[in-house]
PDB file of N, CA and C in Angstrom:
ATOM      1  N   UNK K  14       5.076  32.300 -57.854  1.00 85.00           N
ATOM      2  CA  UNK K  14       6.174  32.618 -56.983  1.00 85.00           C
ATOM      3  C   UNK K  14       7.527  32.382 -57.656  1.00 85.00           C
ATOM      4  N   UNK K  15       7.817  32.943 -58.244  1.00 94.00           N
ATOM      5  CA  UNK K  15       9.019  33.373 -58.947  1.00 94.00           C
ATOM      6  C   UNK K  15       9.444  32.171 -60.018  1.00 94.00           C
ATOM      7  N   UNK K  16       8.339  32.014 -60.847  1.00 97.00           N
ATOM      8  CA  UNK K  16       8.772  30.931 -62.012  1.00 97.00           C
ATOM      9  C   UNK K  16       8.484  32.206 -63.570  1.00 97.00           C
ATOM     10  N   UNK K  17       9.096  31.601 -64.077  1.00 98.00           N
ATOM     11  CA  UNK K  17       9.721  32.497 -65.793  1.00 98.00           C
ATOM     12  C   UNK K  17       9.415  31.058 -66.500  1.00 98.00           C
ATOM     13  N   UNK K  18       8.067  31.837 -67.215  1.00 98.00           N
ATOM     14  CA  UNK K  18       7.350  30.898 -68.427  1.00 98.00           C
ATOM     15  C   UNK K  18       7.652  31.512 -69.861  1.00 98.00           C
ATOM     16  N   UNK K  19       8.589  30.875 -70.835  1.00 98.00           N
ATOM     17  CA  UNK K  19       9.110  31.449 -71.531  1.00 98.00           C
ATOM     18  C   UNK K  19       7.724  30.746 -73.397  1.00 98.00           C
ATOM     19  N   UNK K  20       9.031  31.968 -73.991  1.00 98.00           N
ATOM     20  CA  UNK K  20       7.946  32.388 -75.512  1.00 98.00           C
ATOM     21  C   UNK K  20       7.057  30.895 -75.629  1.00 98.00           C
ATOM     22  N   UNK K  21       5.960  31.581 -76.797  1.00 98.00           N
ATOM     23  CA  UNK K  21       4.726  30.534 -77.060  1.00 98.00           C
ATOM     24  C   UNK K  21       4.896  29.040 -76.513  1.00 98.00           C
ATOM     25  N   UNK K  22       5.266  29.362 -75.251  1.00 98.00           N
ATOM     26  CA  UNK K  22       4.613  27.738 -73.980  1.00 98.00           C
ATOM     27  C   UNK K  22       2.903  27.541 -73.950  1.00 98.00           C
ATOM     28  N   UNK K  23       2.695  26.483 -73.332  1.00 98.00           N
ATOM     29  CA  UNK K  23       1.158  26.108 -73.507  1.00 98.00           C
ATOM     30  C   UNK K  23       1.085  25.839 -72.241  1.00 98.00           C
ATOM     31  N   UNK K  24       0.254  26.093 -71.613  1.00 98.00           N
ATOM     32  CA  UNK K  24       0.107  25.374 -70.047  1.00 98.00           C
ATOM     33  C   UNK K  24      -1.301  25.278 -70.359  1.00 98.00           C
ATOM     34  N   UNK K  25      -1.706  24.048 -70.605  1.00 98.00           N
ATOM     35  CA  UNK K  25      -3.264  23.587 -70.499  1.00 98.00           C
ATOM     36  C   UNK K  25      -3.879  23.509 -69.262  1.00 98.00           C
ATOM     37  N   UNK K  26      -5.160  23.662 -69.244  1.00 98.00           N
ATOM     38  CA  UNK K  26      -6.163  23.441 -68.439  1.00 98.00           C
ATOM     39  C   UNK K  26      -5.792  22.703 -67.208  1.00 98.00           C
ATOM     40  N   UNK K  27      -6.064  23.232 -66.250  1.00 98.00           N
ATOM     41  CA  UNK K  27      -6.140  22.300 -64.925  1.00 98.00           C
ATOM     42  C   UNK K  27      -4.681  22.081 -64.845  1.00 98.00           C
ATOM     43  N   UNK K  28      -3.513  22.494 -65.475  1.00 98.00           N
ATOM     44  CA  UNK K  28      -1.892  22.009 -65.350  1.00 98.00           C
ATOM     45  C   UNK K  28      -1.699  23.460 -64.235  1.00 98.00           C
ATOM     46  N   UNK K  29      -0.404  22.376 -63.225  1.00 98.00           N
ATOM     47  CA  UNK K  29       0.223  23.354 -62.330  1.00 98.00           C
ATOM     48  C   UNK K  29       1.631  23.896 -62.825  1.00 98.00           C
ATOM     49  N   UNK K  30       1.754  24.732 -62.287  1.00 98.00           N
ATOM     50  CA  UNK K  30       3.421  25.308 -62.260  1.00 98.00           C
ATOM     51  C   UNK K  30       3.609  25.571 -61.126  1.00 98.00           C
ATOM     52  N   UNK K  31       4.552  25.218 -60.130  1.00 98.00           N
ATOM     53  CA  UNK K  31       4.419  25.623 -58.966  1.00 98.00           C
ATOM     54  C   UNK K  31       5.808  26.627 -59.159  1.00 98.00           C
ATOM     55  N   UNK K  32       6.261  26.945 -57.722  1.00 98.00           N
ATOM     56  CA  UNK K  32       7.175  28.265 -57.525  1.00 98.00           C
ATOM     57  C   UNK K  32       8.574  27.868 -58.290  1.00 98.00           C
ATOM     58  N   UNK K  33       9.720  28.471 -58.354  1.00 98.00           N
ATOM     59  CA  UNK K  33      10.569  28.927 -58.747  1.00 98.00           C
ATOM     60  C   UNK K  33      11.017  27.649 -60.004  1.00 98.00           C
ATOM     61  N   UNK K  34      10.202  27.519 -60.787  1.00 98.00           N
ATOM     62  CA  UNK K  34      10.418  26.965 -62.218  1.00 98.00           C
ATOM     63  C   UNK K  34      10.518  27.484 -63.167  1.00 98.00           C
ATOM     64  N   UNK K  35      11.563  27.004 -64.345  1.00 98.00           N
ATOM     65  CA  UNK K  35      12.050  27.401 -65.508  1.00 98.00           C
ATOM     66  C   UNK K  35      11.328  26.714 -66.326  1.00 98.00           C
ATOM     67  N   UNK K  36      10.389  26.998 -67.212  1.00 98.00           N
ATOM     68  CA  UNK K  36       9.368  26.940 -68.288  1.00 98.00           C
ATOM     69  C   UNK K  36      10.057  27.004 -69.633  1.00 98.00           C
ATOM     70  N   UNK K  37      10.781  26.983 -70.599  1.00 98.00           N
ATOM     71  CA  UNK K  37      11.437  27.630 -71.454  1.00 98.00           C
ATOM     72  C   UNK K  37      10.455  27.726 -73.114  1.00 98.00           C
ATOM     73  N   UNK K  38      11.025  28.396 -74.070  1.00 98.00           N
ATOM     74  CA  UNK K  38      10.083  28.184 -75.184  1.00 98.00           C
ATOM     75  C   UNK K  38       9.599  26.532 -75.863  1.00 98.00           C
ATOM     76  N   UNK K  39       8.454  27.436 -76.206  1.00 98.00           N
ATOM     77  CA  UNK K  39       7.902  26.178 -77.047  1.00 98.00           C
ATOM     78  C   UNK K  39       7.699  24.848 -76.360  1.00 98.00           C
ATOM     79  N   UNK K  40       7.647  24.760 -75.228  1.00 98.00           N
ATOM     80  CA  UNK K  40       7.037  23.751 -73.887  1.00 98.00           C
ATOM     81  C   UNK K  40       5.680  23.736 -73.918  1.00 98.00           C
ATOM     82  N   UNK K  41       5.200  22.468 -73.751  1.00 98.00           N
ATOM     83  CA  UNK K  41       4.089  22.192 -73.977  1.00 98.00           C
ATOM     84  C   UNK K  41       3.751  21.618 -72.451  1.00 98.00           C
ATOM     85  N   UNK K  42       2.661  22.219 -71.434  1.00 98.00           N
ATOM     86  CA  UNK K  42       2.242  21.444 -70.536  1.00 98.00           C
ATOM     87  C   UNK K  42       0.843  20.557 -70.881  1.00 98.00           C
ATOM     88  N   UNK K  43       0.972  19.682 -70.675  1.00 98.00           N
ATOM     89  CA  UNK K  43      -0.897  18.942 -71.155  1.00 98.00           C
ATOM     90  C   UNK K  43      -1.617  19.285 -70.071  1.00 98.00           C
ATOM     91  N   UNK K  44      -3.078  19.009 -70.468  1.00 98.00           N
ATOM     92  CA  UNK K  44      -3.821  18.991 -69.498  1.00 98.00           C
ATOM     93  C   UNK K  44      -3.801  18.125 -68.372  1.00 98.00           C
ATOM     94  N   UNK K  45      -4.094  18.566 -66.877  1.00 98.00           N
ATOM     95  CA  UNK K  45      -3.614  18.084 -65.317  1.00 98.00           C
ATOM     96  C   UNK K  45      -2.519  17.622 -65.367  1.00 98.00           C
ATOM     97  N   UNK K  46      -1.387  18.453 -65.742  1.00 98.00           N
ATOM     98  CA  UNK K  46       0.086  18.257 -65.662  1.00 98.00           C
ATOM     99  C   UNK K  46       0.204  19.052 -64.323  1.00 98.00           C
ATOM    100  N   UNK K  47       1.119  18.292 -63.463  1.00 98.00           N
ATOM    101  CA  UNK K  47       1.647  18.665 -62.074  1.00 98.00           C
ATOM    102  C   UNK K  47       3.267  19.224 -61.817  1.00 98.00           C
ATOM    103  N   UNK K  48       3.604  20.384 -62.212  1.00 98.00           N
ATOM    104  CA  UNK K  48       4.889  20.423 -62.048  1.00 98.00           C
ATOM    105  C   UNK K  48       5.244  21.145 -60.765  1.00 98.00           C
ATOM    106  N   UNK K  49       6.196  20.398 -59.817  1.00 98.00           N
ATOM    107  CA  UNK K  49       6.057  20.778 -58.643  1.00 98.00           C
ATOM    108  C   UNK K  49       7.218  21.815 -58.118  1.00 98.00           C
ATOM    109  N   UNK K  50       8.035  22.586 -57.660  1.00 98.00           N
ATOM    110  CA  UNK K  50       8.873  23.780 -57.339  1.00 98.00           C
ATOM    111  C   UNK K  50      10.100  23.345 -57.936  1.00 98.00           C
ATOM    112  N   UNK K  51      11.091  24.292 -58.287  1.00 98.00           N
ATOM    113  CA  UNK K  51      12.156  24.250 -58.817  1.00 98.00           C
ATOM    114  C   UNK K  51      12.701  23.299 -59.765  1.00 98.00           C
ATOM    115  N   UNK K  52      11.832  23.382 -60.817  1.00 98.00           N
ATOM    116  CA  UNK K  52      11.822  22.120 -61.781  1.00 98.00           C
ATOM    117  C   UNK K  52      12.213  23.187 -63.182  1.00 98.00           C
ATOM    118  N   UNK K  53      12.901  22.863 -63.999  1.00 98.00           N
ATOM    119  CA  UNK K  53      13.989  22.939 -65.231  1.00 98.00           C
ATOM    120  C   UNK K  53      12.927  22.314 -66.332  1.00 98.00           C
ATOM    121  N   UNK K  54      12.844  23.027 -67.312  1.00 98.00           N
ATOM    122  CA  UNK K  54      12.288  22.002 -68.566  1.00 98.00           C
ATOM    123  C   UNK K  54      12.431  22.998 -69.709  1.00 98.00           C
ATOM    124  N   UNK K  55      13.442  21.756 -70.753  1.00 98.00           N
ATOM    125  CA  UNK K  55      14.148  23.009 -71.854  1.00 98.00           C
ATOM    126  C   UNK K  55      13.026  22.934 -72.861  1.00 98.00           C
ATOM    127  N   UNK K  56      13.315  23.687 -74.038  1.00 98.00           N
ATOM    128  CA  UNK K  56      13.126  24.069 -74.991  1.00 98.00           C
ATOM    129  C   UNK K  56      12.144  22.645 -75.846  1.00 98.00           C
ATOM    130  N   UNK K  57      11.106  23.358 -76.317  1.00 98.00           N
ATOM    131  CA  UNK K  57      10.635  22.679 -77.034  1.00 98.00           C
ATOM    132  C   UNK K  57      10.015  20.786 -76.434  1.00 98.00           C
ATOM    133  N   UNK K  58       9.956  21.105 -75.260  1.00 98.00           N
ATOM    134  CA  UNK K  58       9.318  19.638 -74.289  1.00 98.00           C
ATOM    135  C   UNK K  58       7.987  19.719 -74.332  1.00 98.00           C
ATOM    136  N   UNK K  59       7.687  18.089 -74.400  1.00 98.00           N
ATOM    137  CA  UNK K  59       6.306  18.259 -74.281  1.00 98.00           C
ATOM    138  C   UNK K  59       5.656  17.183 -72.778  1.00 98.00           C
ATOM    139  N   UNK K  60       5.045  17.877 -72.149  1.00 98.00           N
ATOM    140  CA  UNK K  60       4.824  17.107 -70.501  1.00 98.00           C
ATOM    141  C   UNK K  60       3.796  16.546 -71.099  1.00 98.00           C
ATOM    142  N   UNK K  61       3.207  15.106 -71.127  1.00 98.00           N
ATOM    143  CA  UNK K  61       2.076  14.776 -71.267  1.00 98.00           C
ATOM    144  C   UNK K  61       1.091  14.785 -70.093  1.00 98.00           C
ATOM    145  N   UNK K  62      -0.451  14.952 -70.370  1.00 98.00           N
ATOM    146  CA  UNK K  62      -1.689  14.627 -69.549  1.00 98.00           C
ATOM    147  C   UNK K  62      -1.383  13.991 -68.356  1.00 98.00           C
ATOM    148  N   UNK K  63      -1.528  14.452 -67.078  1.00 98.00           N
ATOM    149  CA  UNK K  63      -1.828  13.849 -66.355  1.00 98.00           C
ATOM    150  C   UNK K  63      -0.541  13.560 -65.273  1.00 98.00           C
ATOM    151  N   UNK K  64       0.340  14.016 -65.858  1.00 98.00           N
ATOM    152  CA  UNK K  64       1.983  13.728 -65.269  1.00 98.00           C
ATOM    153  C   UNK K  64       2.105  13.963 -64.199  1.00 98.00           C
ATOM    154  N   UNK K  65       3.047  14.013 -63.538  1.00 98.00           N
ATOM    155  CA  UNK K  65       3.509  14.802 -62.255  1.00 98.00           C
ATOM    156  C   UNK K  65       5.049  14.457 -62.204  1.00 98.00           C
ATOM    157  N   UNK K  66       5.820  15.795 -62.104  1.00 98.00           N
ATOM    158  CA  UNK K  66       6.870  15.752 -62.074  1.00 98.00           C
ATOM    159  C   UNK K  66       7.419  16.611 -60.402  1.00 98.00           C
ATOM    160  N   UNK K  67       8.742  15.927 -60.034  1.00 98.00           N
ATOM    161  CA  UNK K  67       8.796  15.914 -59.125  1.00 98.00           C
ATOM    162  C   UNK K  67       9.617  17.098 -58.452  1.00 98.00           C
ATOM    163  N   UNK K  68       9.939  17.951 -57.257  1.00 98.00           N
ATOM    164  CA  UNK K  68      10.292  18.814 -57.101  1.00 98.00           C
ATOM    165  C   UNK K  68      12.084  18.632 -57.540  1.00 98.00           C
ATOM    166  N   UNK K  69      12.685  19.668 -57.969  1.00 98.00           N
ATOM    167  CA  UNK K  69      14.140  20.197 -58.317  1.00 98.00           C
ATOM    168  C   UNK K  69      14.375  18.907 -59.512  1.00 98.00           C
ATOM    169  N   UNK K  70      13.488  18.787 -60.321  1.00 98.00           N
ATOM    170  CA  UNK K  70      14.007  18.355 -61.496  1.00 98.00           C
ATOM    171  C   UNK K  70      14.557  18.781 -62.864  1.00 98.00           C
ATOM    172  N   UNK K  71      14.991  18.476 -63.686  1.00 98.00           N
ATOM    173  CA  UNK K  71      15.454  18.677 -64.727  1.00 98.00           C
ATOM    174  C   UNK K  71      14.885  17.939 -66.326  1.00 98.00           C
ATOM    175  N   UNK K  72      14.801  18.732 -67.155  1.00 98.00           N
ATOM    176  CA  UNK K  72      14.325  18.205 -68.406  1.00 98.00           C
ATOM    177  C   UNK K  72      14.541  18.494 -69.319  1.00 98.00           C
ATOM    178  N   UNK K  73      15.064  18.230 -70.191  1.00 98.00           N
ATOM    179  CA  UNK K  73      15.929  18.258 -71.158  1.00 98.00           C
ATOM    180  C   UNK K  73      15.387  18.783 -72.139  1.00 98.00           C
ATOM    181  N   UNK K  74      15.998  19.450 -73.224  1.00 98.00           N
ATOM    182  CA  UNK K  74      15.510  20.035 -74.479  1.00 98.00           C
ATOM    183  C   UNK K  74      14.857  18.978 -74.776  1.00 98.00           C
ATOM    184  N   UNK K  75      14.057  19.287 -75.784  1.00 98.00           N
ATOM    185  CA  UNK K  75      12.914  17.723 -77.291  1.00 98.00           C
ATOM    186  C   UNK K  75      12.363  16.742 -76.255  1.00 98.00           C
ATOM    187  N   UNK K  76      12.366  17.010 -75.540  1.00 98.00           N
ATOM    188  CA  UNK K  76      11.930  15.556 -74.717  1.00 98.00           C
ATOM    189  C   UNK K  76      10.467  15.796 -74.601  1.00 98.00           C
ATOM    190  N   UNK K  77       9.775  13.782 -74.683  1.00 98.00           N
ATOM    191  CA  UNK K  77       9.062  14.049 -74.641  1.00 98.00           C
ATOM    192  C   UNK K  77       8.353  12.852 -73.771  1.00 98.00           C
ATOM    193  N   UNK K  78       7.696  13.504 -72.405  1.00 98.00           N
ATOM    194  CA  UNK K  78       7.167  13.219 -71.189  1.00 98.00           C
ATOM    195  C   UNK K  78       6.020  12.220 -71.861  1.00 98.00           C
ATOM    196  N   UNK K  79       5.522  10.620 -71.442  1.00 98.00           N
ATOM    197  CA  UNK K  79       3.911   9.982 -72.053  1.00 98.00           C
ATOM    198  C   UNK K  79       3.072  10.736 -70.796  1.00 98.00           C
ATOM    199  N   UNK K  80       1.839  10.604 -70.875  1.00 98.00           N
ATOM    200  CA  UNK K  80       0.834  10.946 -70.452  1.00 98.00           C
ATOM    201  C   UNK K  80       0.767   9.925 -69.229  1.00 98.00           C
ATOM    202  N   UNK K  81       0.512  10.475 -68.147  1.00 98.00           N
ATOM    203  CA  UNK K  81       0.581   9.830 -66.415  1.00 98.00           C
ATOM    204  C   UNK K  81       1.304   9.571 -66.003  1.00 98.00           C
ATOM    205  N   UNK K  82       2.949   9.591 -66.126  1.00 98.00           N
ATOM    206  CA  UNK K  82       4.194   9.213 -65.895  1.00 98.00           C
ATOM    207  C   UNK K  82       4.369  10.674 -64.139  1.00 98.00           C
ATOM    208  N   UNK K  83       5.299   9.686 -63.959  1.00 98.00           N
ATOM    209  CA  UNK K  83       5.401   9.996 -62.677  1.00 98.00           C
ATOM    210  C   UNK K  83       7.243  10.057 -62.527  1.00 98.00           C
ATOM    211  N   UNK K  84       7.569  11.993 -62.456  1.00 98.00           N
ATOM    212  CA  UNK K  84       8.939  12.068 -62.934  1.00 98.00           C
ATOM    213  C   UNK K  84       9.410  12.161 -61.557  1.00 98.00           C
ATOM    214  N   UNK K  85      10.433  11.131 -61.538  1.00 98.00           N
ATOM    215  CA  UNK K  85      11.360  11.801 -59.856  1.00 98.00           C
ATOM    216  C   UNK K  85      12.808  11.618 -60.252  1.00 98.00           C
ATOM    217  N   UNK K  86      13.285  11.733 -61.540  1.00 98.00           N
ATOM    218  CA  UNK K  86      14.641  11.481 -61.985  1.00 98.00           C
ATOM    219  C   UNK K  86      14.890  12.578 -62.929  1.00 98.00           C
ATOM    220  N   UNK K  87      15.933  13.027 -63.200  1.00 98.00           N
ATOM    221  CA  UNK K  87      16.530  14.046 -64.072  1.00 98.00           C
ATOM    222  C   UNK K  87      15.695  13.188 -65.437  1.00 98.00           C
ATOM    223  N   UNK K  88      15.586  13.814 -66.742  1.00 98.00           N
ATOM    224  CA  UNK K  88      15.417  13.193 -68.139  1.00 98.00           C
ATOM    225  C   UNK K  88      16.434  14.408 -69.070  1.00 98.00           C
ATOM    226  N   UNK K  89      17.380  12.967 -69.944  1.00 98.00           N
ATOM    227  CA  UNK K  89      18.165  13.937 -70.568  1.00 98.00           C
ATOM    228  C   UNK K  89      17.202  14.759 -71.920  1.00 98.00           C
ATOM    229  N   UNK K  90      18.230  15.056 -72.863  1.00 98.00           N
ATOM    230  CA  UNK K  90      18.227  15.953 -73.845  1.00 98.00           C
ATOM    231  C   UNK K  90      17.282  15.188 -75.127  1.00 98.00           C
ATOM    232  N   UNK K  91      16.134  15.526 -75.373  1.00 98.00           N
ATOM    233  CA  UNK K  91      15.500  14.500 -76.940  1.00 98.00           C
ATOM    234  C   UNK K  91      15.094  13.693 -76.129  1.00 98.00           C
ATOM    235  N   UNK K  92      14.869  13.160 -75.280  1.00 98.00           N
ATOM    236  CA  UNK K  92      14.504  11.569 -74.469  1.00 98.00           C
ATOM    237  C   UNK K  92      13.196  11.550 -74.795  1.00 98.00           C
ATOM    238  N   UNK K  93      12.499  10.342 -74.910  1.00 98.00           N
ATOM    239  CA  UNK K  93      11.649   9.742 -74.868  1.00 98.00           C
ATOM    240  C   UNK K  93      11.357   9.085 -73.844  1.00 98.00           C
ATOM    241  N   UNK K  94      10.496   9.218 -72.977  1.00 98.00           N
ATOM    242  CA  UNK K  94      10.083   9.147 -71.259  1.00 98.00           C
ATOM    243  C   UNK K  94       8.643   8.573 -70.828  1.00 98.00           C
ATOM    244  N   UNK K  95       8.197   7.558 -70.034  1.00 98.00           N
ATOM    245  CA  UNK K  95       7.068   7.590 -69.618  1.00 98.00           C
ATOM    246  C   UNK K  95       7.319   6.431 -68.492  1.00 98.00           C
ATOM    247  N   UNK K  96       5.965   6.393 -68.295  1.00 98.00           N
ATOM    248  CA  UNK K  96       6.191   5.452 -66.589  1.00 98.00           C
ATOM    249  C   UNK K  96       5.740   6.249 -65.479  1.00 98.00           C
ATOM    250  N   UNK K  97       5.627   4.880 -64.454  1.00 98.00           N
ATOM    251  CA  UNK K  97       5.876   5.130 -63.308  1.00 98.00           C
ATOM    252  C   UNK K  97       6.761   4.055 -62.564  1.00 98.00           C
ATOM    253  N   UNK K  98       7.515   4.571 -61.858  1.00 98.00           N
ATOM    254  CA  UNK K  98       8.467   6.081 -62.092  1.00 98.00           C
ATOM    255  C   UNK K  98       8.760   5.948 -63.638  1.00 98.00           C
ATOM    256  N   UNK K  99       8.714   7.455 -64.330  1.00 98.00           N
ATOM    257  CA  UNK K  99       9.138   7.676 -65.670  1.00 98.00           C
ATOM    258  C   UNK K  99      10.341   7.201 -66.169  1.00 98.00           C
ATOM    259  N   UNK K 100      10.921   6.569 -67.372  1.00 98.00           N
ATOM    260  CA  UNK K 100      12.220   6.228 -67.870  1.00 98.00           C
ATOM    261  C   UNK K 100      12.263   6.335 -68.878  1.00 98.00           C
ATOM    262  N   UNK K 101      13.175   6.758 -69.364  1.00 97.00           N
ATOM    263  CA  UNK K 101      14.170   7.126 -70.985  1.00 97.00           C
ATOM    264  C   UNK K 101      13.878   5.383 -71.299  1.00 97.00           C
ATOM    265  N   UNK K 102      13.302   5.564 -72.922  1.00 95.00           N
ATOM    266  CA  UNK K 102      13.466   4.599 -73.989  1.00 95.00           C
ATOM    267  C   UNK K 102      13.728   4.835 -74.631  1.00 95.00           C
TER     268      UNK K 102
END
C-alpha cells in the first residue's frame, strides 16, 4: 500500500514492510524484521533480525539497526543503534 522499495534493497524472509514506507537503496532488511507504516530508512541501512521498528519513523543514511531492538525514536545519520527501546552508541 503505497511504499517505494528502492535499487538492490534486501528484504529477507519473513521481514514486513508495511504501507506508505520509504525503503531507499542498498537497505538491508534481516530476517523477521517488522517495519511498521510510514517509516523513512536512508540509503545504505542495515535493520537487523528480528527488529521492529515503530510507525512514522525515521532512519538515517549508514545506520546500523542490532538484531531485536525495538525502534520508537527517530535514529540519526551513520548511527550505531540497538536495544530495547533502541539507542545511538
Amino acid at each position: 500500500g503505497g511504499s517505494q522499495i528502492g535499487n538492490c534493497a534486501i528484504i529477507n524472509t519473513a521481514a514486513v514492510i508495511e504501507h506508505e514506507c520509504v525503503i531507499d537503496d542498498f537497505v538491508h532488511v534481516a530476517p523477521g524484521a517488522i517495519v511498521c507504516g510510514n517509516v523513512q530508512i536512508g540509503n545504505d541501512t542495515h535493520i537487523g533480525a528480528g527488529s521492529v521498528v515503530k510507525q512514522e519513523i525515521k532512519i538515517g543514511t549508514g545506520a546500523m539497526i542490532g538484531a531485536g531492538s525495538v525502534v520508537i525514536n527517530d535514529i540519526g545519520n551513520h548511527a550505531t543503534a540497538y536495544g530495547n527501546p533502541c539507542k545511538e552508541v
